[in-house]
Amino acid sequence: MEANEAYDTSRCKAFVWDLSSTELPEDVEPESVDIMLMIFVFSALHPDQWSQAVENAYRVLKPGGILLFRDYGRNDLTQLRFKKSRLLDSNLYIRGDGTRVYFFTNEELGEIFGKKFIVEQNAIDRRLLVNRKRELKMYRVWLQAKFRKPIIAADHDQISA
């Protein structure tokens, strides 16, 4: 990404970060991020790590900041292909390389992120992909969401941006 000529460090900063860490990334101040992308990241975390990851996203986003989310949905082709021996817990699997993958419902996402964020979009993206050469149909299920950090948060009273 940084090698792209359009990458402008005065407007954007890309970095790798363990979302489950209790530490913020180096050079990232609390409430300094306008937009955060979480694309096929959250599903790799163990459910015990979700609350810390949500807290971290909340900490780095500015009031009114946006978190854009995309990840695996329940009954995605990837989930259906897993063997029973790969099941760690309900909807949580382990891949051959040792990484985990969880398959969400949009109701779960609303509960997980809705504790801290305003849920502006929480949709299921169902797609039928067809490989004509192999005559193979692939039913994919992804979740796509948009969460906004409230400008003012007082207990459960939130004022949106």
PDB file of C-alpha atoms in Angstrom:
ATOM      1  CA  MET A   1       0.000   0.000   0.000  1.00  0.00           C
ATOM      2  CA  GLU A   2       2.730   2.443   0.979  1.00  0.00           C
ATOM      3  CA  ALA A   3       4.500   1.846  -2.350  1.00  0.00           C
ATOM      4  CA  ASN A   4       1.513   3.203  -4.269  1.00  0.00           C
ATOM      5  CA  GLU A   5       2.160   6.723  -5.607  1.00  0.00           C
ATOM      6  CA  ALA A   6      -1.278   7.854  -4.365  1.00  0.00           C
ATOM      7  CA  TYR A   7      -0.415   6.942  -0.753  1.00  0.00           C
ATOM      8  CA  ASP A   8      -0.135  10.218   1.147  1.00  0.00           C
ATOM      9  CA  THR A   9       1.141   9.960   4.724  1.00  0.00           C
ATOM     10  CA  SER A  10      -0.227  13.408   5.527  1.00  0.00           C
ATOM     11  CA  ARG A  11      -3.762  12.061   4.948  1.00  0.00           C
ATOM     12  CA  CYS A  12      -3.548   8.342   5.673  1.00  0.00           C
ATOM     13  CA  LYS A  13      -1.549   5.987   7.841  1.00  0.00           C
ATOM     14  CA  ALA A  14      -1.644   2.237   7.261  1.00  0.00           C
ATOM     15  CA  PHE A  15      -0.368  -0.042  10.003  1.00  0.00           C
ATOM     16  CA  VAL A  16      -0.627  -3.577  11.312  1.00  0.00           C
ATOM     17  CA  TRP A  17      -1.934  -3.933  14.851  1.00  0.00           C
ATOM     18  CA  ASP A  18      -3.048  -6.737  17.124  1.00  0.00           C
ATOM     19  CA  LEU A  19      -6.556  -5.504  17.911  1.00  0.00           C
ATOM     20  CA  SER A  20      -6.684  -7.678  21.021  1.00  0.00           C
ATOM     21  CA  SER A  21      -3.647  -5.950  22.539  1.00  0.00           C
ATOM     22  CA  THR A  22      -4.076  -3.628  25.483  1.00  0.00           C
ATOM     23  CA  GLU A  23      -1.587  -1.236  23.882  1.00  0.00           C
ATOM     24  CA  LEU A  24      -2.332   1.215  21.098  1.00  0.00           C
ATOM     25  CA  PRO A  25      -0.112   1.126  18.000  1.00  0.00           C
ATOM     26  CA  GLU A  26       3.038   3.213  18.080  1.00  0.00           C
ATOM     27  CA  ASP A  27       2.403   6.771  16.837  1.00  0.00           C
ATOM     28  CA  VAL A  28      -1.387   6.436  17.140  1.00  0.00           C
ATOM     29  CA  GLU A  29      -2.917   8.693  19.758  1.00  0.00           C
ATOM     30  CA  PRO A  30      -6.301   8.111  21.375  1.00  0.00           C
ATOM     31  CA  GLU A  31      -9.158   9.717  19.437  1.00  0.00           C
ATOM     32  CA  SER A  32      -6.947  10.476  16.425  1.00  0.00           C
ATOM     33  CA  VAL A  33      -8.477   8.251  13.718  1.00  0.00           C
ATOM     34  CA  ASP A  34     -11.327   9.388  11.440  1.00  0.00           C
ATOM     35  CA  ILE A  35     -12.015   6.086   9.668  1.00  0.00           C
ATOM     36  CA  MET A  36     -10.987   2.578  10.657  1.00  0.00           C
ATOM     37  CA  LEU A  37     -11.234  -0.440   8.353  1.00  0.00           C
ATOM     38  CA  MET A  38     -11.777  -3.856   9.887  1.00  0.00           C
ATOM     39  CA  ILE A  39     -11.899  -6.226   6.919  1.00  0.00           C
ATOM     40  CA  PHE A  40     -11.831  -9.963   7.670  1.00  0.00           C
ATOM     41  CA  VAL A  41     -10.012  -9.236  10.935  1.00  0.00           C
ATOM     42  CA  PHE A  42     -12.553  -9.666  13.714  1.00  0.00           C
ATOM     43  CA  SER A  43     -13.348 -13.287  12.780  1.00  0.00           C
ATOM     44  CA  ALA A  44      -9.733 -14.294  13.497  1.00  0.00           C
ATOM     45  CA  LEU A  45     -10.064 -13.239  17.133  1.00  0.00           C
ATOM     46  CA  HIS A  46     -11.206 -15.570  19.887  1.00  0.00           C
ATOM     47  CA  PRO A  47     -14.563 -14.478  21.359  1.00  0.00           C
ATOM     48  CA  ASP A  48     -12.731 -13.701  24.630  1.00  0.00           C
ATOM     49  CA  GLN A  49     -10.808 -10.989  22.730  1.00  0.00           C
ATOM     50  CA  TRP A  50     -13.793  -9.228  21.149  1.00  0.00           C
ATOM     51  CA  SER A  51     -14.484  -6.775  23.968  1.00  0.00           C
ATOM     52  CA  GLN A  52     -10.849  -5.595  24.020  1.00  0.00           C
ATOM     53  CA  ALA A  53     -10.859  -5.187  20.242  1.00  0.00           C
ATOM     54  CA  VAL A  54     -14.067  -3.118  20.360  1.00  0.00           C
ATOM     55  CA  GLU A  55     -12.633  -1.027  23.190  1.00  0.00           C
ATOM     56  CA  ASN A  56      -9.455  -0.423  21.163  1.00  0.00           C
ATOM     57  CA  ALA A  57     -11.434   0.684  18.114  1.00  0.00           C
ATOM     58  CA  TYR A  58     -13.424   3.015  20.351  1.00  0.00           C
ATOM     59  CA  ARG A  59     -10.218   4.428  21.898  1.00  0.00           C
ATOM     60  CA  VAL A  60      -8.516   5.302  18.601  1.00  0.00           C
ATOM     61  CA  LEU A  61     -11.528   6.736  16.762  1.00  0.00           C
ATOM     62  CA  LYS A  62     -12.354  10.413  17.053  1.00  0.00           C
ATOM     63  CA  PRO A  63     -15.832  11.281  18.304  1.00  0.00           C
ATOM     64  CA  GLY A  64     -18.027  10.846  15.230  1.00  0.00           C
ATOM     65  CA  GLY A  65     -15.394   8.533  13.687  1.00  0.00           C
ATOM     66  CA  ILE A  66     -16.472   5.602  11.545  1.00  0.00           C
ATOM     67  CA  LEU A  67     -15.577   1.921  11.707  1.00  0.00           C
ATOM     68  CA  LEU A  68     -16.166   0.063   8.422  1.00  0.00           C
ATOM     69  CA  PHE A  69     -16.520  -3.681   8.925  1.00  0.00           C
ATOM     70  CA  ARG A  70     -16.637  -6.708   6.627  1.00  0.00           C
ATOM     71  CA  ASP A  71     -16.279 -10.325   7.722  1.00  0.00           C
ATOM     72  CA  TYR A  72     -17.617 -13.855   7.425  1.00  0.00           C
ATOM     73  CA  GLY A  73     -21.317 -14.506   7.933  1.00  0.00           C
ATOM     74  CA  ARG A  74     -22.976 -17.582   9.351  1.00  0.00           C
ATOM     75  CA  ASN A  75     -23.286 -20.450   6.840  1.00  0.00           C
ATOM     76  CA  ASP A  76     -20.713 -19.045   4.432  1.00  0.00           C
ATOM     77  CA  LEU A  77     -19.231 -21.629   2.068  1.00  0.00           C
ATOM     78  CA  THR A  78     -15.993 -21.532   4.076  1.00  0.00           C
ATOM     79  CA  GLN A  79     -17.861 -22.588   7.224  1.00  0.00           C
ATOM     80  CA  LEU A  80     -19.786 -25.326   5.457  1.00  0.00           C
ATOM     81  CA  ARG A  81     -16.550 -26.823   4.089  1.00  0.00           C
ATOM     82  CA  PHE A  82     -14.939 -27.214   7.522  1.00  0.00           C
ATOM     83  CA  LYS A  83     -14.750 -30.734   8.885  1.00  0.00           C
ATOM     84  CA  LYS A  84     -16.245 -31.381  12.337  1.00  0.00           C
ATOM     85  CA  SER A  85     -12.722 -31.981  13.712  1.00  0.00           C
ATOM     86  CA  ARG A  86     -11.932 -28.293  13.030  1.00  0.00           C
ATOM     87  CA  LEU A  87     -14.771 -27.017  15.241  1.00  0.00           C
ATOM     88  CA  LEU A  88     -13.424 -25.388  18.432  1.00  0.00           C
ATOM     89  CA  ASP A  89     -16.670 -23.939  19.720  1.00  0.00           C
ATOM     90  CA  SER A  90     -20.020 -22.892  18.340  1.00  0.00           C
ATOM     91  CA  ASN A  91     -19.274 -21.249  14.927  1.00  0.00           C
ATOM     92  CA  LEU A  92     -15.543 -21.000  15.816  1.00  0.00           C
ATOM     93  CA  TYR A  93     -13.153 -23.111  13.740  1.00  0.00           C
ATOM     94  CA  ILE A  94      -9.414 -23.618  13.454  1.00  0.00           C
ATOM     95  CA  ARG A  95      -7.770 -23.636  10.045  1.00  0.00           C
ATOM     96  CA  GLY A  96      -4.941 -25.870   8.941  1.00  0.00           C
ATOM     97  CA  ASP A  97      -2.440 -23.055   9.553  1.00  0.00           C
ATOM     98  CA  GLY A  98      -3.592 -22.687  13.183  1.00  0.00           C
ATOM     99  CA  THR A  99      -5.527 -19.445  12.707  1.00  0.00           C
ATOM    100  CA  ARG A 100      -9.089 -19.186  13.981  1.00  0.00           C
ATOM    101  CA  VAL A 101     -12.187 -18.109  12.111  1.00  0.00           C
ATOM    102  CA  TYR A 102     -15.590 -17.229  13.538  1.00  0.00           C
ATOM    103  CA  PHE A 103     -18.797 -16.910  11.519  1.00  0.00           C
ATOM    104  CA  PHE A 104     -21.107 -14.118  12.733  1.00  0.00           C
ATOM    105  CA  THR A 105     -24.749 -13.221  12.465  1.00  0.00           C
ATOM    106  CA  ASN A 106     -25.634  -9.573  12.045  1.00  0.00           C
ATOM    107  CA  GLU A 107     -27.545  -9.771  15.348  1.00  0.00           C
ATOM    108  CA  GLU A 108     -24.311 -10.778  17.093  1.00  0.00           C
ATOM    109  CA  LEU A 109     -22.475  -7.862  15.495  1.00  0.00           C
ATOM    110  CA  GLY A 110     -25.174  -5.456  16.636  1.00  0.00           C
ATOM    111  CA  GLU A 111     -24.842  -6.730  20.199  1.00  0.00           C
ATOM    112  CA  ILE A 112     -21.034  -6.696  20.195  1.00  0.00           C
ATOM    113  CA  PHE A 113     -20.521  -3.253  18.661  1.00  0.00           C
ATOM    114  CA  GLY A 114     -23.783  -1.655  19.779  1.00  0.00           C
ATOM    115  CA  LYS A 115     -22.513  -1.435  23.360  1.00  0.00           C
ATOM    116  CA  LYS A 116     -20.057   1.295  22.316  1.00  0.00           C
ATOM    117  CA  PHE A 117     -21.026   2.407  18.827  1.00  0.00           C
ATOM    118  CA  ILE A 118     -24.033   3.656  16.932  1.00  0.00           C
ATOM    119  CA  VAL A 119     -24.950   0.958  14.404  1.00  0.00           C
ATOM    120  CA  GLU A 120     -25.583   2.809  11.136  1.00  0.00           C
ATOM    121  CA  GLN A 121     -25.494  -0.230   8.848  1.00  0.00           C
ATOM    122  CA  ASN A 122     -25.499  -3.930   9.621  1.00  0.00           C
ATOM    123  CA  ALA A 123     -26.250  -6.007   6.547  1.00  0.00           C
ATOM    124  CA  ILE A 124     -25.850  -9.520   5.211  1.00  0.00           C
ATOM    125  CA  ASP A 125     -24.241  -9.767   1.775  1.00  0.00           C
ATOM    126  CA  ARG A 126     -25.268 -13.081   0.185  1.00  0.00           C
ATOM    127  CA  ARG A 127     -23.654 -13.886  -3.148  1.00  0.00           C
ATOM    128  CA  LEU A 128     -23.776 -16.747  -5.546  1.00  0.00           C
ATOM    129  CA  LEU A 129     -20.436 -17.005  -7.310  1.00  0.00           C
ATOM    130  CA  VAL A 130     -20.270 -19.336 -10.298  1.00  0.00           C
ATOM    131  CA  ASN A 131     -17.130 -20.890 -11.735  1.00  0.00           C
ATOM    132  CA  ARG A 132     -18.394 -21.700 -15.227  1.00  0.00           C
ATOM    133  CA  LYS A 133     -15.306 -23.624 -16.251  1.00  0.00           C
ATOM    134  CA  ARG A 134     -15.563 -26.021 -13.295  1.00  0.00           C
ATOM    135  CA  GLU A 135     -19.385 -25.750 -13.177  1.00  0.00           C
ATOM    136  CA  LEU A 136     -19.146 -24.915  -9.496  1.00  0.00           C
ATOM    137  CA  LYS A 137     -21.604 -22.791  -7.519  1.00  0.00           C
ATOM    138  CA  MET A 138     -20.297 -21.088  -4.401  1.00  0.00           C
ATOM    139  CA  TYR A 139     -22.691 -19.565  -1.899  1.00  0.00           C
ATOM    140  CA  ARG A 140     -20.926 -16.825   0.039  1.00  0.00           C
ATOM    141  CA  VAL A 141     -22.216 -14.978   3.090  1.00  0.00           C
ATOM    142  CA  TRP A 142     -20.453 -11.878   4.356  1.00  0.00           C
ATOM    143  CA  LEU A 143     -21.441  -9.249   6.862  1.00  0.00           C
ATOM    144  CA  GLN A 144     -20.934  -5.595   6.114  1.00  0.00           C
ATOM    145  CA  ALA A 145     -21.421  -2.936   8.764  1.00  0.00           C
ATOM    146  CA  LYS A 146     -20.828   0.705   9.529  1.00  0.00           C
ATOM    147  CA  PHE A 147     -20.425   1.779  13.144  1.00  0.00           C
ATOM    148  CA  ARG A 148     -20.028   5.356  14.354  1.00  0.00           C
ATOM    149  CA  LYS A 149     -18.434   6.466  17.596  1.00  0.00           C
ATOM    150  CA  PRO A 150     -20.886   8.748  19.379  1.00  0.00           C
ATOM    151  CA  ILE A 151     -19.941  12.393  19.700  1.00  0.00           C
ATOM    152  CA  ILE A 152     -21.211  12.430  23.271  1.00  0.00           C
ATOM    153  CA  ALA A 153     -21.647   9.288  25.327  1.00  0.00           C
ATOM    154  CA  ALA A 154     -23.354   9.415  28.708  1.00  0.00           C
ATOM    155  CA  ASP A 155     -24.302   5.939  29.864  1.00  0.00           C
ATOM    156  CA  HIS A 156     -26.811   4.775  27.237  1.00  0.00           C
ATOM    157  CA  ASP A 157     -27.743   8.248  25.925  1.00  0.00           C
ATOM    158  CA  GLN A 158     -25.821   8.811  22.696  1.00  0.00           C
ATOM    159  CA  ILE A 159     -25.905  11.716  20.319  1.00  0.00           C
ATOM    160  CA  SER A 160     -24.920  10.712  16.802  1.00  0.00           C
ATOM    161  CA  ALA A 161     -22.738  12.714  14.472  1.00  0.00           C
TER     162      ALA A 161
END
